[in-house]
Amino acid sequence: MSYNVTIEPTGEVIEVEEGQTILQAALRQGVWLPFACGHGTCATCKVQVLEGDVEVGAASPFALMDIEREEGKVLACCATVQSDVTIEADIDVDPDFLGHPVADFRATVSAIVELSPTIKGLHLRLDRPMAFQSGQYVNLDLPGIEGSRAFSLANPSGQARDVELHVRLVEGGAATSYIHQQLKVGDQLHLSGPYGQFFVRGSQPGDLIFMAGGSGLSSPQSMILDLLEQGDSRQITLFQGARNVAELYNRELFEGLAREHRNFTYVPALSQASDDPTWQGFKGFVHDAAKAHFDGRFSGHKAYLCGPPPMIDAAISTLMQGRLFERDIFMERFLTAADGAGDGQRSALFKRI
């Protein structure tokens, strides 16, 4: 059984299957609703129910307070409908968002590459092409492991059937341990996508800064490959952070791109290289490398950050001190169960994350 959900103020109507959340239905029909965590903890997808019967679902009491529930507010990522419904959402659609519908795919493991001692490159051949924007992610299902795991796409959007994921081994992580230790070439998996609001805002002027830490390189890699393939003329600078040379993966790729493209600059930074006499590059954290490269002045740029929360927070502080503001900075935090994924972490500096 299905019901119609009308979304105001746009008037769009989506069909919601019984047991399906409002957000799931919207994404699979290419209708944009604001969201972030997707698990009822961040409150980004909060909407007002104007008409109809809605089940609140597993919304966190911190993200959806009792008084808000009484007022008819729900979280679209948790709420299911029990009749035709009309909701009101705070919709401010980004003009650069293409709105590719979420779909399900069958994938065959075509290659597993050791990128670093802790990161593997997982290459998957999909049963059909997946349209996506560089910077978005997929949810991957693994045998015997409850729930899906999110991994950003590292391949350019033109490579729509052979996708690449960068997977860091997380201590005690069931999913990443399975990928690193048990998954084999030829295995069959299921995934869904694309998800996410992390993509290059092509309509916004300004040169581009990318900062990546660890396996957070995946999204910037996809974005940069797309920009260069499309002949984007803006100056593009990538700062890649790692602990040591062994963890600084795909270095040769970006050094090659820097030789081929006059508008692309690559700056690697090692945080634990103080005693390494062979390392002639920047020694320190990735945000410090950016500060040194631009002499602490970032105005006129747009920044895209991808990595673990401590890296993101340090980068935000550095960029804002250098005269970039919330409207100029976009990010994707890499949270795992060990990092506290799903606990409602929010930036103390930004209202929109």
PDB file of N, CA, C and O in Angstrom, residues 224-267:
ATOM      1  N   ILE A 224      38.041  16.674  -8.243  1.00  0.00           N
ATOM      2  CA  ILE A 224      39.154  17.253  -9.000  1.00  0.00           C
ATOM      3  C   ILE A 224      39.268  16.606 -10.374  1.00  0.00           C
ATOM      4  O   ILE A 224      39.479  17.296 -11.384  1.00  0.00           O
ATOM      5  N   LEU A 225      39.129  15.295 -10.432  1.00  0.00           N
ATOM      6  CA  LEU A 225      39.176  14.619 -11.734  1.00  0.00           C
ATOM      7  C   LEU A 225      38.081  15.149 -12.657  1.00  0.00           C
ATOM      8  O   LEU A 225      38.315  15.378 -13.853  1.00  0.00           O
ATOM      9  N   ASP A 226      36.894  15.340 -12.115  1.00  0.00           N
ATOM     10  CA  ASP A 226      35.801  15.891 -12.919  1.00  0.00           C
ATOM     11  C   ASP A 226      36.120  17.304 -13.397  1.00  0.00           C
ATOM     12  O   ASP A 226      35.931  17.643 -14.571  1.00  0.00           O
ATOM     13  N   LEU A 227      36.580  18.158 -12.490  1.00  0.00           N
ATOM     14  CA  LEU A 227      36.864  19.550 -12.848  1.00  0.00           C
ATOM     15  C   LEU A 227      37.913  19.634 -13.949  1.00  0.00           C
ATOM     16  O   LEU A 227      37.763  20.414 -14.907  1.00  0.00           O
ATOM     17  N   LEU A 228      38.967  18.855 -13.825  1.00  0.00           N
ATOM     18  CA  LEU A 228      40.038  18.900 -14.824  1.00  0.00           C
ATOM     19  C   LEU A 228      39.580  18.315 -16.156  1.00  0.00           C
ATOM     20  O   LEU A 228      39.933  18.840 -17.222  1.00  0.00           O
ATOM     21  N   GLU A 229      38.794  17.245 -16.112  1.00  0.00           N
ATOM     22  CA  GLU A 229      38.275  16.658 -17.350  1.00  0.00           C
ATOM     23  C   GLU A 229      37.341  17.629 -18.074  1.00  0.00           C
ATOM     24  O   GLU A 229      37.281  17.648 -19.316  1.00  0.00           O
ATOM     25  N   GLN A 230      36.623  18.435 -17.281  1.00  0.00           N
ATOM     26  CA  GLN A 230      35.678  19.393 -17.870  1.00  0.00           C
ATOM     27  C   GLN A 230      36.352  20.687 -18.319  1.00  0.00           C
ATOM     28  O   GLN A 230      35.697  21.566 -18.882  1.00  0.00           O
ATOM     29  N   GLY A 231      37.647  20.812 -18.063  1.00  0.00           N
ATOM     30  CA  GLY A 231      38.376  22.002 -18.480  1.00  0.00           C
ATOM     31  C   GLY A 231      38.103  23.226 -17.638  1.00  0.00           C
ATOM     32  O   GLY A 231      38.227  24.360 -18.123  1.00  0.00           O
ATOM     33  N   ASP A 232      37.744  23.025 -16.367  1.00  0.00           N
ATOM     34  CA  ASP A 232      37.495  24.164 -15.475  1.00  0.00           C
ATOM     35  C   ASP A 232      38.761  25.012 -15.387  1.00  0.00           C
ATOM     36  O   ASP A 232      39.862  24.492 -15.178  1.00  0.00           O
ATOM     37  N   SER A 233      38.607  26.314 -15.528  1.00  0.00           N
ATOM     38  CA  SER A 233      39.767  27.208 -15.603  1.00  0.00           C
ATOM     39  C   SER A 233      40.177  27.801 -14.260  1.00  0.00           C
ATOM     40  O   SER A 233      41.205  28.484 -14.172  1.00  0.00           O
ATOM     41  N   ARG A 234      39.400  27.555 -13.217  1.00  0.00           N
ATOM     42  CA  ARG A 234      39.745  28.112 -11.916  1.00  0.00           C
ATOM     43  C   ARG A 234      41.014  27.464 -11.355  1.00  0.00           C
ATOM     44  O   ARG A 234      41.351  26.331 -11.679  1.00  0.00           O
ATOM     45  N   GLN A 235      41.697  28.172 -10.479  1.00  0.00           N
ATOM     46  CA  GLN A 235      42.849  27.607  -9.791  1.00  0.00           C
ATOM     47  C   GLN A 235      42.343  26.603  -8.745  1.00  0.00           C
ATOM     48  O   GLN A 235      41.458  26.913  -7.948  1.00  0.00           O
ATOM     49  N   ILE A 236      42.908  25.408  -8.771  1.00  0.00           N
ATOM     50  CA  ILE A 236      42.500  24.325  -7.877  1.00  0.00           C
ATOM     51  C   ILE A 236      43.703  23.893  -7.061  1.00  0.00           C
ATOM     52  O   ILE A 236      44.750  23.537  -7.629  1.00  0.00           O
ATOM     53  N   THR A 237      43.581  23.915  -5.745  1.00  0.00           N
ATOM     54  CA  THR A 237      44.681  23.507  -4.873  1.00  0.00           C
ATOM     55  C   THR A 237      44.208  22.408  -3.942  1.00  0.00           C
ATOM     56  O   THR A 237      43.212  22.567  -3.236  1.00  0.00           O
ATOM     57  N   LEU A 238      44.923  21.290  -3.954  1.00  0.00           N
ATOM     58  CA  LEU A 238      44.615  20.158  -3.082  1.00  0.00           C
ATOM     59  C   LEU A 238      45.669  20.046  -2.000  1.00  0.00           C
ATOM     60  O   LEU A 238      46.870  19.948  -2.290  1.00  0.00           O
ATOM     61  N   PHE A 239      45.230  20.053  -0.739  1.00  0.00           N
ATOM     62  CA  PHE A 239      46.081  19.779   0.406  1.00  0.00           C
ATOM     63  C   PHE A 239      45.702  18.401   0.936  1.00  0.00           C
ATOM     64  O   PHE A 239      44.578  18.191   1.391  1.00  0.00           O
ATOM     65  N   GLN A 240      46.639  17.462   0.867  1.00  0.00           N
ATOM     66  CA  GLN A 240      46.382  16.097   1.342  1.00  0.00           C
ATOM     67  C   GLN A 240      47.191  15.841   2.600  1.00  0.00           C
ATOM     68  O   GLN A 240      48.420  15.949   2.595  1.00  0.00           O
ATOM     69  N   GLY A 241      46.497  15.467   3.672  1.00  0.00           N
ATOM     70  CA  GLY A 241      47.165  15.207   4.937  1.00  0.00           C
ATOM     71  C   GLY A 241      47.246  13.726   5.243  1.00  0.00           C
ATOM     72  O   GLY A 241      46.306  12.968   5.000  1.00  0.00           O
ATOM     73  N   ALA A 242      48.399  13.303   5.788  1.00  0.00           N
ATOM     74  CA  ALA A 242      48.593  11.930   6.235  1.00  0.00           C
ATOM     75  C   ALA A 242      49.610  11.940   7.367  1.00  0.00           C
ATOM     76  O   ALA A 242      50.295  12.943   7.603  1.00  0.00           O
ATOM     77  N   ARG A 243      49.697  10.787   8.065  1.00  0.00           N
ATOM     78  CA  ARG A 243      50.653  10.719   9.162  1.00  0.00           C
ATOM     79  C   ARG A 243      52.081  10.572   8.657  1.00  0.00           C
ATOM     80  O   ARG A 243      53.005  11.187   9.175  1.00  0.00           O
ATOM     81  N   ASN A 244      52.268   9.727   7.645  1.00  0.00           N
ATOM     82  CA  ASN A 244      53.613   9.435   7.148  1.00  0.00           C
ATOM     83  C   ASN A 244      53.533   9.130   5.654  1.00  0.00           C
ATOM     84  O   ASN A 244      52.445   9.090   5.068  1.00  0.00           O
ATOM     85  N   VAL A 245      54.690   8.892   5.047  1.00  0.00           N
ATOM     86  CA  VAL A 245      54.747   8.668   3.600  1.00  0.00           C
ATOM     87  C   VAL A 245      53.937   7.445   3.197  1.00  0.00           C
ATOM     88  O   VAL A 245      53.266   7.435   2.146  1.00  0.00           O
ATOM     89  N   ALA A 246      53.976   6.399   4.012  1.00  0.00           N
ATOM     90  CA  ALA A 246      53.252   5.165   3.675  1.00  0.00           C
ATOM     91  C   ALA A 246      51.750   5.407   3.569  1.00  0.00           C
ATOM     92  O   ALA A 246      51.066   4.740   2.787  1.00  0.00           O
ATOM     93  N   GLU A 247      51.220   6.346   4.360  1.00  0.00           N
ATOM     94  CA  GLU A 247      49.788   6.630   4.349  1.00  0.00           C
ATOM     95  C   GLU A 247      49.409   7.678   3.303  1.00  0.00           C
ATOM     96  O   GLU A 247      48.231   7.959   3.105  1.00  0.00           O
ATOM     97  N   LEU A 248      50.386   8.272   2.642  1.00  0.00           N
ATOM     98  CA  LEU A 248      50.124   9.323   1.658  1.00  0.00           C
ATOM     99  C   LEU A 248      49.846   8.659   0.303  1.00  0.00           C
ATOM    100  O   LEU A 248      50.686   8.642  -0.586  1.00  0.00           O
ATOM    101  N   TYR A 249      48.671   8.119   0.157  1.00  0.00           N
ATOM    102  CA  TYR A 249      48.374   7.336  -1.040  1.00  0.00           C
ATOM    103  C   TYR A 249      47.932   8.224  -2.216  1.00  0.00           C
ATOM    104  O   TYR A 249      47.493   9.352  -2.039  1.00  0.00           O
ATOM    105  N   ASN A 250      48.079   7.677  -3.412  1.00  0.00           N
ATOM    106  CA  ASN A 250      47.743   8.342  -4.683  1.00  0.00           C
ATOM    107  C   ASN A 250      48.543   9.615  -4.919  1.00  0.00           C
ATOM    108  O   ASN A 250      48.144  10.479  -5.711  1.00  0.00           O
ATOM    109  N   ARG A 251      49.667   9.707  -4.261  1.00  0.00           N
ATOM    110  CA  ARG A 251      50.533  10.881  -4.431  1.00  0.00           C
ATOM    111  C   ARG A 251      50.970  11.037  -5.882  1.00  0.00           C
ATOM    112  O   ARG A 251      50.956  12.145  -6.429  1.00  0.00           O
ATOM    113  N   GLU A 252      51.344   9.911  -6.523  1.00  0.00           N
ATOM    114  CA  GLU A 252      51.821   9.976  -7.910  1.00  0.00           C
ATOM    115  C   GLU A 252      50.726  10.482  -8.855  1.00  0.00           C
ATOM    116  O   GLU A 252      50.998  11.207  -9.809  1.00  0.00           O
ATOM    117  N   LEU A 253      49.473  10.096  -8.579  1.00  0.00           N
ATOM    118  CA  LEU A 253      48.354  10.555  -9.402  1.00  0.00           C
ATOM    119  C   LEU A 253      48.284  12.073  -9.410  1.00  0.00           C
ATOM    120  O   LEU A 253      48.187  12.714 -10.477  1.00  0.00           O
ATOM    121  N   PHE A 254      48.338  12.679  -8.221  1.00  0.00           N
ATOM    122  CA  PHE A 254      48.153  14.126  -8.124  1.00  0.00           C
ATOM    123  C   PHE A 254      49.400  14.891  -8.560  1.00  0.00           C
ATOM    124  O   PHE A 254      49.286  16.004  -9.096  1.00  0.00           O
ATOM    125  N   GLU A 255      50.567  14.321  -8.363  1.00  0.00           N
ATOM    126  CA  GLU A 255      51.777  14.959  -8.883  1.00  0.00           C
ATOM    127  C   GLU A 255      51.731  14.981 -10.412  1.00  0.00           C
ATOM    128  O   GLU A 255      52.137  15.976 -11.038  1.00  0.00           O
ATOM    129  N   GLY A 256      51.224  13.903 -11.003  1.00  0.00           N
ATOM    130  CA  GLY A 256      51.074  13.867 -12.454  1.00  0.00           C
ATOM    131  C   GLY A 256      50.064  14.886 -12.947  1.00  0.00           C
ATOM    132  O   GLY A 256      50.293  15.566 -13.962  1.00  0.00           O
ATOM    133  N   LEU A 257      48.943  15.014 -12.239  1.00  0.00           N
ATOM    134  CA  LEU A 257      47.933  16.002 -12.627  1.00  0.00           C
ATOM    135  C   LEU A 257      48.481  17.424 -12.512  1.00  0.00           C
ATOM    136  O   LEU A 257      48.171  18.290 -13.347  1.00  0.00           O
ATOM    137  N   ALA A 258      49.307  17.669 -11.504  1.00  0.00           N
ATOM    138  CA  ALA A 258      49.892  18.999 -11.332  1.00  0.00           C
ATOM    139  C   ALA A 258      50.846  19.329 -12.484  1.00  0.00           C
ATOM    140  O   ALA A 258      50.960  20.494 -12.896  1.00  0.00           O
ATOM    141  N   ARG A 259      51.542  18.315 -13.026  1.00  0.00           N
ATOM    142  CA  ARG A 259      52.422  18.550 -14.178  1.00  0.00           C
ATOM    143  C   ARG A 259      51.623  18.810 -15.450  1.00  0.00           C
ATOM    144  O   ARG A 259      52.035  19.589 -16.313  1.00  0.00           O
ATOM    145  N   GLU A 260      50.460  18.174 -15.558  1.00  0.00           N
ATOM    146  CA  GLU A 260      49.656  18.268 -16.773  1.00  0.00           C
ATOM    147  C   GLU A 260      48.772  19.516 -16.818  1.00  0.00           C
ATOM    148  O   GLU A 260      48.440  20.004 -17.908  1.00  0.00           O
ATOM    149  N   HIS A 261      48.393  20.032 -15.665  1.00  0.00           N
ATOM    150  CA  HIS A 261      47.417  21.128 -15.614  1.00  0.00           C
ATOM    151  C   HIS A 261      48.007  22.321 -14.855  1.00  0.00           C
ATOM    152  O   HIS A 261      48.289  22.232 -13.658  1.00  0.00           O
ATOM    153  N   ARG A 262      48.130  23.432 -15.545  1.00  0.00           N
ATOM    154  CA  ARG A 262      48.739  24.625 -14.936  1.00  0.00           C
ATOM    155  C   ARG A 262      47.884  25.193 -13.817  1.00  0.00           C
ATOM    156  O   ARG A 262      48.387  25.903 -12.946  1.00  0.00           O
ATOM    157  N   ASN A 263      46.584  24.894 -13.831  1.00  0.00           N
ATOM    158  CA  ASN A 263      45.697  25.466 -12.813  1.00  0.00           C
ATOM    159  C   ASN A 263      45.500  24.533 -11.612  1.00  0.00           C
ATOM    160  O   ASN A 263      44.648  24.800 -10.758  1.00  0.00           O
ATOM    161  N   PHE A 264      46.280  23.445 -11.538  1.00  0.00           N
ATOM    162  CA  PHE A 264      46.154  22.522 -10.404  1.00  0.00           C
ATOM    163  C   PHE A 264      47.465  22.460  -9.622  1.00  0.00           C
ATOM    164  O   PHE A 264      48.539  22.244 -10.191  1.00  0.00           O
ATOM    165  N   THR A 265      47.349  22.635  -8.306  1.00  0.00           N
ATOM    166  CA  THR A 265      48.499  22.578  -7.399  1.00  0.00           C
ATOM    167  C   THR A 265      48.246  21.519  -6.339  1.00  0.00           C
ATOM    168  O   THR A 265      47.143  21.447  -5.777  1.00  0.00           O
ATOM    169  N   TYR A 266      49.268  20.723  -6.072  1.00  0.00           N
ATOM    170  CA  TYR A 266      49.158  19.632  -5.094  1.00  0.00           C
ATOM    171  C   TYR A 266      50.152  19.864  -3.958  1.00  0.00           C
ATOM    172  O   TYR A 266      51.350  20.036  -4.199  1.00  0.00           O
ATOM    173  N   VAL A 267      49.633  19.887  -2.718  1.00  0.00           N
ATOM    174  CA  VAL A 267      50.466  20.116  -1.544  1.00  0.00           C
ATOM    175  C   VAL A 267      50.214  18.998  -0.523  1.00  0.00           C
ATOM    176  O   VAL A 267      49.221  19.034   0.216  1.00  0.00           O
TER     177      VAL A 267
END
